[in-house]
Short mmCIF file of C-alpha atoms in Angstrom, two decimals:
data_model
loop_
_atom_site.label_atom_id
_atom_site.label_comp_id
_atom_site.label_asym_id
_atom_site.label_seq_id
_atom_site.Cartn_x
_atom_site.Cartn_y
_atom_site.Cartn_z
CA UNK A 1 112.45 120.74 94.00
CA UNK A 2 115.48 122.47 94.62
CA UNK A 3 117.23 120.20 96.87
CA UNK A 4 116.45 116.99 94.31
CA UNK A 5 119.96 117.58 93.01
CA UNK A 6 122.40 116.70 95.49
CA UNK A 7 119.98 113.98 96.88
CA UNK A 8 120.17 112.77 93.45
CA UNK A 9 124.26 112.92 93.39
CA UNK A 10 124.70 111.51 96.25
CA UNK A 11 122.47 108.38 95.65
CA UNK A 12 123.88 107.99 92.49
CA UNK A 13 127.59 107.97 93.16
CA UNK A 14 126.81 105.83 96.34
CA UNK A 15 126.51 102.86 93.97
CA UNK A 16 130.19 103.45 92.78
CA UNK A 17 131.23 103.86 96.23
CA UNK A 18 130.50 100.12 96.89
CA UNK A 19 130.70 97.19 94.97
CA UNK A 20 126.95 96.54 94.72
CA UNK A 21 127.27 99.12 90.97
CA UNK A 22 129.71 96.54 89.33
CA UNK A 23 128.22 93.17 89.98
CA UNK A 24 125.00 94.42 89.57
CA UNK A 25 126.18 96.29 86.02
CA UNK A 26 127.59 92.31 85.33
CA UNK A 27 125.37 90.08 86.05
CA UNK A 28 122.99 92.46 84.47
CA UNK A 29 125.22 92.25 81.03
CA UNK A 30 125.93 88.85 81.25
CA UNK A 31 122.23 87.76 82.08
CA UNK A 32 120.75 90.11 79.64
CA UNK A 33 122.67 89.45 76.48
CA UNK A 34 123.62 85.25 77.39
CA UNK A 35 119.68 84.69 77.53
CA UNK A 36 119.40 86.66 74.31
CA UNK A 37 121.71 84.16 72.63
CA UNK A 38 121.32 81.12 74.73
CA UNK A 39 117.59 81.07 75.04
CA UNK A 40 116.15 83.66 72.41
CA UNK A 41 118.63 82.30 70.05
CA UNK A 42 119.69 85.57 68.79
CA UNK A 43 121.38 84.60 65.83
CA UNK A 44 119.65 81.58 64.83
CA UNK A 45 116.22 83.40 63.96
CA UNK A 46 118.91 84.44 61.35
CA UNK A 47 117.09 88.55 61.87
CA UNK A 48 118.16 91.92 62.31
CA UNK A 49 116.40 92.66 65.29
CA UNK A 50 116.33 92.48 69.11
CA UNK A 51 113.14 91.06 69.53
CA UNK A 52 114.80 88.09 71.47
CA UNK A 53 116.73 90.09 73.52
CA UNK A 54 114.13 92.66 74.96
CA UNK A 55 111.51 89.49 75.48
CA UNK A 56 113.32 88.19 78.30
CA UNK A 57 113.17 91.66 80.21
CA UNK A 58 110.31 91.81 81.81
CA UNK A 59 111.67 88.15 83.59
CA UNK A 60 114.84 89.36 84.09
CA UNK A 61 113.85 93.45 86.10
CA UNK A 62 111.73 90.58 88.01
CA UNK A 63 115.23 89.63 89.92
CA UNK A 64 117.08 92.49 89.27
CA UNK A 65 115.07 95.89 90.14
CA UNK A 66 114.07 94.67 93.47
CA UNK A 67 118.04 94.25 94.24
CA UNK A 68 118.47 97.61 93.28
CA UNK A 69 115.13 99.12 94.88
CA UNK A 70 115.06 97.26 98.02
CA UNK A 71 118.31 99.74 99.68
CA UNK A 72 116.34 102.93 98.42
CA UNK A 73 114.42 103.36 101.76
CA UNK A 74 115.46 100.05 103.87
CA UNK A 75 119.06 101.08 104.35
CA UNK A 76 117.94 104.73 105.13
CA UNK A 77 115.53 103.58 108.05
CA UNK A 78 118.27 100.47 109.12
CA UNK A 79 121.06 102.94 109.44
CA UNK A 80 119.17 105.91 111.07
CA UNK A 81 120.62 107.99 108.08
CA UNK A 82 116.58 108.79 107.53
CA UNK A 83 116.55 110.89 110.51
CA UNK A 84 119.41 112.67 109.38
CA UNK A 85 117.97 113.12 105.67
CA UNK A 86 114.62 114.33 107.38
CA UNK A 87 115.99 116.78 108.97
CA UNK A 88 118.08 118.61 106.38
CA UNK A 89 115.97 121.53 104.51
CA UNK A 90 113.99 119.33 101.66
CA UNK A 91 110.87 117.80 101.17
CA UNK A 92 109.82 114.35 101.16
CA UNK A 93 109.02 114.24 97.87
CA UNK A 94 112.58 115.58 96.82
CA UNK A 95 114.04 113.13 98.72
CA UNK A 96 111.98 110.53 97.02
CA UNK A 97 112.49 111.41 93.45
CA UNK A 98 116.07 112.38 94.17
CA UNK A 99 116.68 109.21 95.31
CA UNK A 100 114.18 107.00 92.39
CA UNK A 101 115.90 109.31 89.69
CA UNK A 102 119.42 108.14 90.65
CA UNK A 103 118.52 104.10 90.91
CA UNK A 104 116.51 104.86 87.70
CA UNK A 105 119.76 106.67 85.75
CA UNK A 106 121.79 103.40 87.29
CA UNK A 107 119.38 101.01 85.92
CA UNK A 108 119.68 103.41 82.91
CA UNK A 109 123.16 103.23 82.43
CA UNK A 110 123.19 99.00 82.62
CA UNK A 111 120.74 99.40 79.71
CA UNK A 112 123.00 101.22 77.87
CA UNK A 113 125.38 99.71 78.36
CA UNK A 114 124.30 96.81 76.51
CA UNK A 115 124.49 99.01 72.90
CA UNK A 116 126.97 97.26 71.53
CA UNK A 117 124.76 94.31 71.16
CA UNK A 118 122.50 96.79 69.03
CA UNK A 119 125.92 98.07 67.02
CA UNK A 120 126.76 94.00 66.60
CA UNK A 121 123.24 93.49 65.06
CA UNK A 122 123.85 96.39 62.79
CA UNK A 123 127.12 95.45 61.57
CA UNK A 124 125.79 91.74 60.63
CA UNK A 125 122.35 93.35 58.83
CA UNK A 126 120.20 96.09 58.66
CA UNK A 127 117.72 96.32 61.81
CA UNK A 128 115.28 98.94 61.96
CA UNK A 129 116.75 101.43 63.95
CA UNK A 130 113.36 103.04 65.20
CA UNK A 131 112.63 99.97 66.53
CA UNK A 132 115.39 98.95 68.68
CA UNK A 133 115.53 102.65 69.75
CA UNK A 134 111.48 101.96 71.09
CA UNK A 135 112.55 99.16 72.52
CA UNK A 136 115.24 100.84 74.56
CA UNK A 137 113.00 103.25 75.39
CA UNK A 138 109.85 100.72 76.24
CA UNK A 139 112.77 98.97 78.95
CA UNK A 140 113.65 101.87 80.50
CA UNK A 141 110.46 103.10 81.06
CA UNK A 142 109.52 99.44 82.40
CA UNK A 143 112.51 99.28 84.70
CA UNK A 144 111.16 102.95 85.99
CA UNK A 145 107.95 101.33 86.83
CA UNK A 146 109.28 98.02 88.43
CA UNK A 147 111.80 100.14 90.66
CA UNK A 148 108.80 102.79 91.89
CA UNK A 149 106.70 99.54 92.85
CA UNK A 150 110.54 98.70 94.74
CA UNK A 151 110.81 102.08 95.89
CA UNK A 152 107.88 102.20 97.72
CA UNK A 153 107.81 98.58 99.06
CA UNK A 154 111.62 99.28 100.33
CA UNK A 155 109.94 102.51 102.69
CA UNK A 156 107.67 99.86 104.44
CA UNK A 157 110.32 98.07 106.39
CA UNK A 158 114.01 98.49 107.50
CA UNK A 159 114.93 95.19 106.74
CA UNK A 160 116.20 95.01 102.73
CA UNK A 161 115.38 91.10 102.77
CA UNK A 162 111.97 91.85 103.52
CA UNK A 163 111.86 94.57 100.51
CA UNK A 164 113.75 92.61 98.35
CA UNK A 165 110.99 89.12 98.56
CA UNK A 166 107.71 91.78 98.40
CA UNK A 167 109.37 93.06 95.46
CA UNK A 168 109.51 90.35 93.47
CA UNK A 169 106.19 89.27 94.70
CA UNK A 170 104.87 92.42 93.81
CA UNK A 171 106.12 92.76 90.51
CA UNK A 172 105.12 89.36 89.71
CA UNK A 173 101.55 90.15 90.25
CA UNK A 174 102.03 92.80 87.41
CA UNK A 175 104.15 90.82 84.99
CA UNK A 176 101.85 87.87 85.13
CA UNK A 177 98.37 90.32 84.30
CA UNK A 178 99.92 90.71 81.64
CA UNK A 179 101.44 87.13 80.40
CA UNK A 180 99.64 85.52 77.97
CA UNK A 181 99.90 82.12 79.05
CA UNK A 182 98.19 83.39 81.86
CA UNK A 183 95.79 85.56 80.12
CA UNK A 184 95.36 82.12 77.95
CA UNK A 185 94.36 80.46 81.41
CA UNK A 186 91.79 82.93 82.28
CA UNK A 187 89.95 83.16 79.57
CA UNK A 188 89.06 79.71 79.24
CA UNK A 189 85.92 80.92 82.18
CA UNK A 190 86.19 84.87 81.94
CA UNK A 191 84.95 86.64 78.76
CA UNK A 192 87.37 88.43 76.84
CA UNK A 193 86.71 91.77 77.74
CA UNK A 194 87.49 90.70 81.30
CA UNK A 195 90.67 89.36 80.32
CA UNK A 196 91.99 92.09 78.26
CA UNK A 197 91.20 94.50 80.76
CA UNK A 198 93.30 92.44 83.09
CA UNK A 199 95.88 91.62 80.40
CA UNK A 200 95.77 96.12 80.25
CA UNK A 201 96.91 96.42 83.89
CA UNK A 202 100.20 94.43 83.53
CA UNK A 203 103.60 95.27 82.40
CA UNK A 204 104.08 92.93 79.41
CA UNK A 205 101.40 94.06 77.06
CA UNK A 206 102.72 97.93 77.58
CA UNK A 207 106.16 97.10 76.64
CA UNK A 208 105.24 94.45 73.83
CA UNK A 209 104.02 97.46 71.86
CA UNK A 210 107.48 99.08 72.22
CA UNK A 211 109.65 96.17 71.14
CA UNK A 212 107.54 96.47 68.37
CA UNK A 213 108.19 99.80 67.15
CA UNK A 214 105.05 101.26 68.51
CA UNK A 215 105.02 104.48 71.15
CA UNK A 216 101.59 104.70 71.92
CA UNK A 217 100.49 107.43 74.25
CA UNK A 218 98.61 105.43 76.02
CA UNK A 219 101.63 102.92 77.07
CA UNK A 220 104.12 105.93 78.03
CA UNK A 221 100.60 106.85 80.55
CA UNK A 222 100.39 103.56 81.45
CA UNK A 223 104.17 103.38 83.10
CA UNK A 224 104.07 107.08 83.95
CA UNK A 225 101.02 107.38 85.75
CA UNK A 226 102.40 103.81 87.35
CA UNK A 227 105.25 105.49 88.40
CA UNK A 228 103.82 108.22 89.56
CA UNK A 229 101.50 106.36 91.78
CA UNK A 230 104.18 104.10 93.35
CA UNK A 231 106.05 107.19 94.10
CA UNK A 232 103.14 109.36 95.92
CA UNK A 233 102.61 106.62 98.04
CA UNK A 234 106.05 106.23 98.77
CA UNK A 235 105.42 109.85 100.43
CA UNK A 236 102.61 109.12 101.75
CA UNK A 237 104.12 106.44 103.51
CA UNK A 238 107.58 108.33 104.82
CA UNK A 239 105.58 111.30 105.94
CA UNK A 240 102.76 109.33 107.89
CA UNK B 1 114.48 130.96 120.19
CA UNK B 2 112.82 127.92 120.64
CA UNK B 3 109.33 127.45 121.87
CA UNK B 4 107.91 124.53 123.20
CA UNK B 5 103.93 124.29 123.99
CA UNK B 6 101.84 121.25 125.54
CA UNK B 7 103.84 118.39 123.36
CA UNK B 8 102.11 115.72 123.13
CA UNK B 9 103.64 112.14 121.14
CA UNK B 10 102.40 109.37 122.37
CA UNK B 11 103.22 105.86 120.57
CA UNK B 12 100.21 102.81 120.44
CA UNK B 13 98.69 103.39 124.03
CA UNK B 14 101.88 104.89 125.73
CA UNK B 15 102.46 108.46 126.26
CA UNK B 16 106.26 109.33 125.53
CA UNK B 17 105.40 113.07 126.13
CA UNK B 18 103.04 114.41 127.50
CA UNK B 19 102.48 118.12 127.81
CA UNK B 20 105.57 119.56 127.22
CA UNK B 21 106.32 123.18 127.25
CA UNK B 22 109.71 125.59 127.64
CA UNK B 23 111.68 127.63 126.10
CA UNK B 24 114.93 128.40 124.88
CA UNK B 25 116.69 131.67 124.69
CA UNK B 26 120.10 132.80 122.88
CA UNK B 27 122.78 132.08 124.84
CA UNK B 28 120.53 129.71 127.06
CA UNK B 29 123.05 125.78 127.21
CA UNK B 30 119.67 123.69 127.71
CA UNK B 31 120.62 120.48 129.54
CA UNK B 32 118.23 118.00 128.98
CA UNK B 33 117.67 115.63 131.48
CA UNK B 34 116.00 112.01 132.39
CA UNK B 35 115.91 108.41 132.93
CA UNK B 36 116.26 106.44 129.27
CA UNK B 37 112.95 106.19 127.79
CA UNK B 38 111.61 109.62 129.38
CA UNK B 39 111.03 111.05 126.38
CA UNK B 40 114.00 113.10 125.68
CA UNK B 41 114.97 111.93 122.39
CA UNK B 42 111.20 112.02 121.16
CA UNK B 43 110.47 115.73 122.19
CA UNK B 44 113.88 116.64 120.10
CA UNK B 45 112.57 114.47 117.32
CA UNK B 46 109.45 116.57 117.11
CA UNK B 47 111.42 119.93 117.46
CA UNK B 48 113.58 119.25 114.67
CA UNK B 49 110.85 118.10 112.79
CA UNK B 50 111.25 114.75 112.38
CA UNK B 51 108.29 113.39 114.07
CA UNK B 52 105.26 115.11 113.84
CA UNK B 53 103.68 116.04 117.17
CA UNK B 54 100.11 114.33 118.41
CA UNK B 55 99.63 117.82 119.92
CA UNK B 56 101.11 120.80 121.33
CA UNK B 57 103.36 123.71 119.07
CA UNK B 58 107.36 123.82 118.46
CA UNK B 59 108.11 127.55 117.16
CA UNK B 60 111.84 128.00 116.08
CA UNK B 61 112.56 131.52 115.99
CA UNK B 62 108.71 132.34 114.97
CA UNK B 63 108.32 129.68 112.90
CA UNK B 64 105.88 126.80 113.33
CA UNK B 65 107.85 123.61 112.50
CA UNK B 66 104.50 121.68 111.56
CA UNK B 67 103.34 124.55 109.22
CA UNK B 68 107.01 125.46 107.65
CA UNK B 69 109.15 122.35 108.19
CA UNK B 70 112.14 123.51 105.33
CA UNK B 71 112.31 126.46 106.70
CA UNK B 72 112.77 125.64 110.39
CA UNK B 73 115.01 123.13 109.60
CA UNK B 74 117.05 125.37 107.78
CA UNK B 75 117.71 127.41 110.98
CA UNK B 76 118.26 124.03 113.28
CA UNK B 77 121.91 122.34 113.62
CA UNK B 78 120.93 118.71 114.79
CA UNK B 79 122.93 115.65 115.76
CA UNK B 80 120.78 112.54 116.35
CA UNK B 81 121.51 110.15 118.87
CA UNK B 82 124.83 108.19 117.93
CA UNK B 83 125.66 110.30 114.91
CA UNK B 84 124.34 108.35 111.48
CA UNK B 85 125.83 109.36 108.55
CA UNK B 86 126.46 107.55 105.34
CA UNK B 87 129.49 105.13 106.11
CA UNK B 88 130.37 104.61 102.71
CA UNK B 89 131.20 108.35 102.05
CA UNK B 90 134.19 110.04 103.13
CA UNK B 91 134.06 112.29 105.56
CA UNK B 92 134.52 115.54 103.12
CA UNK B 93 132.34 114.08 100.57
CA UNK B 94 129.62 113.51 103.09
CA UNK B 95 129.91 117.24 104.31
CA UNK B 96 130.12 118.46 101.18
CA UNK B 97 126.59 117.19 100.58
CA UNK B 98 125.00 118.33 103.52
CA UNK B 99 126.64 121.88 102.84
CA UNK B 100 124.85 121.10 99.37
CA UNK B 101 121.60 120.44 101.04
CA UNK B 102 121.90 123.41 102.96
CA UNK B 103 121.99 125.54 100.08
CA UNK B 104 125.51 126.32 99.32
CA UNK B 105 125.44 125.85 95.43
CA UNK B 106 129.00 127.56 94.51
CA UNK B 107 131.73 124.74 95.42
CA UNK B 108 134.30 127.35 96.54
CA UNK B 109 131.67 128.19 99.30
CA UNK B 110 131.16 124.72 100.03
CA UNK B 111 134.83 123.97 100.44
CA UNK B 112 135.31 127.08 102.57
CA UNK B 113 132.36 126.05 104.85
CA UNK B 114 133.51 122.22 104.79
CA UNK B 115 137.30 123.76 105.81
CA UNK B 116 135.89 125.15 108.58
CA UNK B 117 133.34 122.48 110.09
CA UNK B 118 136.35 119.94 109.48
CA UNK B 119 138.92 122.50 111.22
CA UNK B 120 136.52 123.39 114.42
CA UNK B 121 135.79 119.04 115.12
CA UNK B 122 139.58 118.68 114.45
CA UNK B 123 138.54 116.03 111.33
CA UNK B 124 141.66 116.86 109.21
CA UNK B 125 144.06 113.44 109.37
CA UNK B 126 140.62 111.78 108.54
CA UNK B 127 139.12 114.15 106.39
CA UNK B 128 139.86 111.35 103.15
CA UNK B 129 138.67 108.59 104.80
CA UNK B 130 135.21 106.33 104.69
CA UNK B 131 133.22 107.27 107.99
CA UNK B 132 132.44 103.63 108.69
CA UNK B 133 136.13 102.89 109.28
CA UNK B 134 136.00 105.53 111.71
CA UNK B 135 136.32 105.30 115.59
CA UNK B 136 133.45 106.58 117.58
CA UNK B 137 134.91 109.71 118.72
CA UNK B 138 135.54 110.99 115.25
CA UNK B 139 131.91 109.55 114.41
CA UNK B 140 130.58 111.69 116.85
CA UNK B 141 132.69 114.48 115.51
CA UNK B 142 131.40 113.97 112.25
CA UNK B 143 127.60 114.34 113.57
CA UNK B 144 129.14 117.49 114.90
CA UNK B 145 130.69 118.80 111.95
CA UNK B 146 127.47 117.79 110.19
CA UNK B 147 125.21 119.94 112.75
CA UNK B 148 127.75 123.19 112.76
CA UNK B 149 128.35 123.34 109.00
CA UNK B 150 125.84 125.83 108.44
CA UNK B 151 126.57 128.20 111.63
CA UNK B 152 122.82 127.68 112.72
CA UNK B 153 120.66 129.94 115.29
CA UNK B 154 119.77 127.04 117.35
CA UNK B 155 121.48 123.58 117.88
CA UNK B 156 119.69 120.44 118.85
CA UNK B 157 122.05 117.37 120.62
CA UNK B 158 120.94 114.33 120.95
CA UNK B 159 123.51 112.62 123.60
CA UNK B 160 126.32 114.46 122.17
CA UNK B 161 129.21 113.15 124.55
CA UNK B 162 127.45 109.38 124.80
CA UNK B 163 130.33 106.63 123.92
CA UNK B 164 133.33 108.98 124.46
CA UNK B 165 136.34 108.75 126.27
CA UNK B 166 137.05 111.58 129.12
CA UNK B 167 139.71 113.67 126.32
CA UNK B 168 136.97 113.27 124.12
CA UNK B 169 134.42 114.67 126.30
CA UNK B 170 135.70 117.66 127.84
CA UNK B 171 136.83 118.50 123.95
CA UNK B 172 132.89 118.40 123.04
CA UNK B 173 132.19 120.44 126.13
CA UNK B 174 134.32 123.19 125.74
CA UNK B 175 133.35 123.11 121.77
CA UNK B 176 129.60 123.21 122.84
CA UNK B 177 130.50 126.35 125.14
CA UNK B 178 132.42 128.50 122.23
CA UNK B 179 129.11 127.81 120.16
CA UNK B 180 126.64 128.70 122.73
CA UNK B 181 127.55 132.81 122.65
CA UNK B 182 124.88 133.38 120.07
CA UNK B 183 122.91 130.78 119.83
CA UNK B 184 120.27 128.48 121.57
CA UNK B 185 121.58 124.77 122.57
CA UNK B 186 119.63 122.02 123.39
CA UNK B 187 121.59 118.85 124.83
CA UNK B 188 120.27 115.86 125.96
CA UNK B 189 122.74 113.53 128.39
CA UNK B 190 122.23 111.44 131.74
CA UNK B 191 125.79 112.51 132.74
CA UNK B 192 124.92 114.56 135.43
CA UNK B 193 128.39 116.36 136.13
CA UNK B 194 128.02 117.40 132.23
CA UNK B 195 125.35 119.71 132.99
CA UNK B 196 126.92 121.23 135.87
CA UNK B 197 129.99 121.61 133.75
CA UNK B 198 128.39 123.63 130.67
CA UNK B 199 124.51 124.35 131.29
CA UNK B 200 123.04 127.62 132.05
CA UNK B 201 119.55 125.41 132.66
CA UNK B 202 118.56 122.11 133.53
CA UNK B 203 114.79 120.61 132.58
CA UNK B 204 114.11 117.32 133.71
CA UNK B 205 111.78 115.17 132.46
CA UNK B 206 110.13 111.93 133.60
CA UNK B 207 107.66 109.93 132.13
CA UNK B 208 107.08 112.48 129.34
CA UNK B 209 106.33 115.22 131.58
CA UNK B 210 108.65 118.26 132.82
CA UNK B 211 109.63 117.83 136.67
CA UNK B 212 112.25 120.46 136.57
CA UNK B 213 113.11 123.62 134.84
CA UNK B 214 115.62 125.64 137.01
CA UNK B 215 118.75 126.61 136.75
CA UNK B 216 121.73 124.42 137.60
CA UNK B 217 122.64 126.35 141.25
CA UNK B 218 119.11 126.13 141.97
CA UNK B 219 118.79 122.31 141.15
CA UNK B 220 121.56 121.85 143.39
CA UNK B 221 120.19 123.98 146.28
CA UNK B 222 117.49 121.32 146.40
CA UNK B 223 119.37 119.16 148.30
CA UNK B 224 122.01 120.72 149.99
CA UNK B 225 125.05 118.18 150.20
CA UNK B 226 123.97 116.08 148.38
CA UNK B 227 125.12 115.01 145.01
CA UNK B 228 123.74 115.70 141.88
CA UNK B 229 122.40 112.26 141.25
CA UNK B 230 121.16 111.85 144.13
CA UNK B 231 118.85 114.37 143.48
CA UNK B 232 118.19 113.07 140.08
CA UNK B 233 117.58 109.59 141.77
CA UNK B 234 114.71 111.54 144.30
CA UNK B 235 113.19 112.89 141.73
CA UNK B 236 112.89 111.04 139.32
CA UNK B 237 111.71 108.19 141.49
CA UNK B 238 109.46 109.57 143.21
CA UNK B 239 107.42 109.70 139.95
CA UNK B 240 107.56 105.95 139.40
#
């Protein structure tokens, strides 16, 4: 794991180097907190919390991750760089986590940059800080999982569009397991053990319990072992 | 050096090489020879490790490059056909992470070895500026830079003179030559007069097999009068 670090560098200043890092870090800002006011109505459930602003994440990593996942691997194979990268003294599975860790810290840093929303609800009234920590935490472990899914999808092809379309499609599959106007539709014919285990396997039910002020073991497994999954077949995949 | 055994690659139900073996010695310029598509690029793919072989051994100084990958490519300088190399970076920040790849962790080293890659290529008036704004020729000398950085046993060129202008070219030759005292060099081309110029061997390959492994006097005593390509052309048609 040696080499992870300047794999890790490089990826991550790359973003600054091009102007993909500042509309991204915009339109993530501006999406994030306008549908938090707009559409969650922020300040007219008159509370001091950030319920309504974390709900809409899960919709919104839909359209964003796979925009910032879909380069990871594409661009590498597109502009031959992978031959280059393969052929430097590291593994594939440095260059892999060098390269998820740095979209992950970029992802990171949009989420935190959106604090001040948090410091805004704290100056008006008296949120439970716990809580809105969890649910910081419960996003960024989300957005891990939705850019490993991206990660790997992106080593499949050289063509970004192509990542980009099976990444949303992808990560639809596991935000709407886990919907529950979905899980409402199924279990009009499935019993309900069927549907929860179903409702179990997708994103929203994981992160729900964050939002909420509960880190349960089982839902920092649930992305991690995701994560980890995605990203061994992304290995599996380079090296084959 | 480098030892070649019964390489075998062959891609869906085409055989891109088939069976082959030589070997490289310090010192030895290996010139690389053969119509496009004969395989050349492929067998240096699986020497440096890049593409695994269907069959058939690549040692680099003792080492099997299947068996110890980091390690061999640790001791291989290699410069892909036309150069790729992250256009976004400049070309000292780009250097500066493949010296960080290769293991140079103090930046004073770094810098020192960067100096000197960047001095030997003749990068300096362009040493602050992004590669893709680059012309080819100081593309190429990036790929160059890129491959020497680390001062390693054996150097692997994939086309290293392809897209230059005739300065350009003799500049690479005579830089190839300086390097070649202690080390084992492996260049591919289909400029004939190129391997006469700087080889001390020729191998030709056709079809994904080795026709010729001589040196370049000898090649040429094949035919006596005639020029090089015309011997290329006999021999390599001959096959078809």
């Amino acid at each position: 794991m040696s080499q992870l670090t300047p794999v890790f560098k490089r990826e991550f200043l790359g973003y600054f180097r091009s102007p993909v890092a500042y509309v991204f870090l915009i339109v993530f800002l501006v999406a994030s907190v306008g549908l938090a006011f707009f559409v969650g109505g922020l300040f007219k459930a008159n509370q001091a919390s950030l319920q309504s602003f974390f709900v809409f994440h899960p919709w919104l990593y839909l359209f964003l991750i796979p925009a910032v996942g879909m380069r990871l691997w594409a661009e590498e194979r597109r502009g031959g760089t992978i031959e280059l990268l393969f052929t430097l003294p590291l593994t594939t599975l440095d260059a892999v986590v060098g390269k998820f860790l740095a979209a992950w810290a970029f992802l990171a840093l949009g989420l935190a940059l959106t604090f001040p929303l948090a410091l805004t609800i704290g100056w008006l009234g008296n949120p439970d800080w716990g809580t809105v920590f969890s649910g910081y935490l419960g996003s960024a472990l989300m957005a891990g999982a939705y850019l490993a899914i991206c990660s790997l999808l992106s080593a499949l092809t050289k063509n970004q569009v192509i990542a980009f379309v099976l990444g949303v499609v992808t990560c639809l599959v596991f935000v709407f397991l886990g919907w529950s106007v979905f899980n409402g539709l199924l279990s009009s014919f499935l019993p309900v053990a069927a549907v929860d285990f179903i409702a179990n396997l997708g994103f929203i039910p994981h992160f729900e319990a964050f939002t909420k002020g509960i880190i349960d073991p089982r839902d920092l497994a649930y992305f991690g072992s995701l994560i980890a999954l995605a990203l061994t077949v992304n290995v599996v995949v380079l090296e084959r | 050096m480098i030892e070649v055994k019964g390489l075998v690659k062959t891609y869906g139900n085409k055989r891109a090489v088939d069976g082959v073996s030589f070997t490289v010695n310090k010192g030895d310029i290996l010139g690389f020879l053969g119509p496009n598509g004969a395989g050349k690029s492929t067998t240096m793919k699986m020497i440096t490790g890049y593409l695994r072989p269907d069959a058939g051994t690549v040692t680099v100084a003792g080492i099997d490059v299947t068996q110890e990958p980091v390690a061999v490519k640790s001791r291989i300088g290699y410069l892909p056909e036309s150069a790729p190399a992250y256009g976004e970076m400049t070309v000292y920040e780009f250097l500066d992470f493949i010296a960080e790849v290769r293991g140079y962790r103090q930046a004073a080293e770094r810098r020192a070895r960067v100096d000197r890659a960047v001095a030997r290529t003749h990068l300096e008036p362009v040493r602050r500026q992004a590669i893709e704004t680059l012309s080819k020729g100081y593309k190429q000398r990036v790929g160059f830079a890129q491959a020497l950085l680390h001062e390693p046993p054996c150097l692997v060129l994939d086309e290293p003179t392809d897209g230059l202008d005739p300065n350009q070219k003799n500049e690479v030759r005579a830089l190839i030559k300086t390097m070649a005292a202690d080390r084992a060099v492996i260049l591919s081309t289909h400029i004939l007069e190129e391997v006469d110029a700087i080889c001390t061997r020729i191998i030709l390959i056709s079809q994904g097999k080795v026709v010729v492994d001589e040196t370049p006097a000898v090649f040429r005593a094949r035919k006596t009068g005639a020029r090089l390509d015309e011997i290329f052309r006999d021999l390599t048609r001959s096959e078809v």
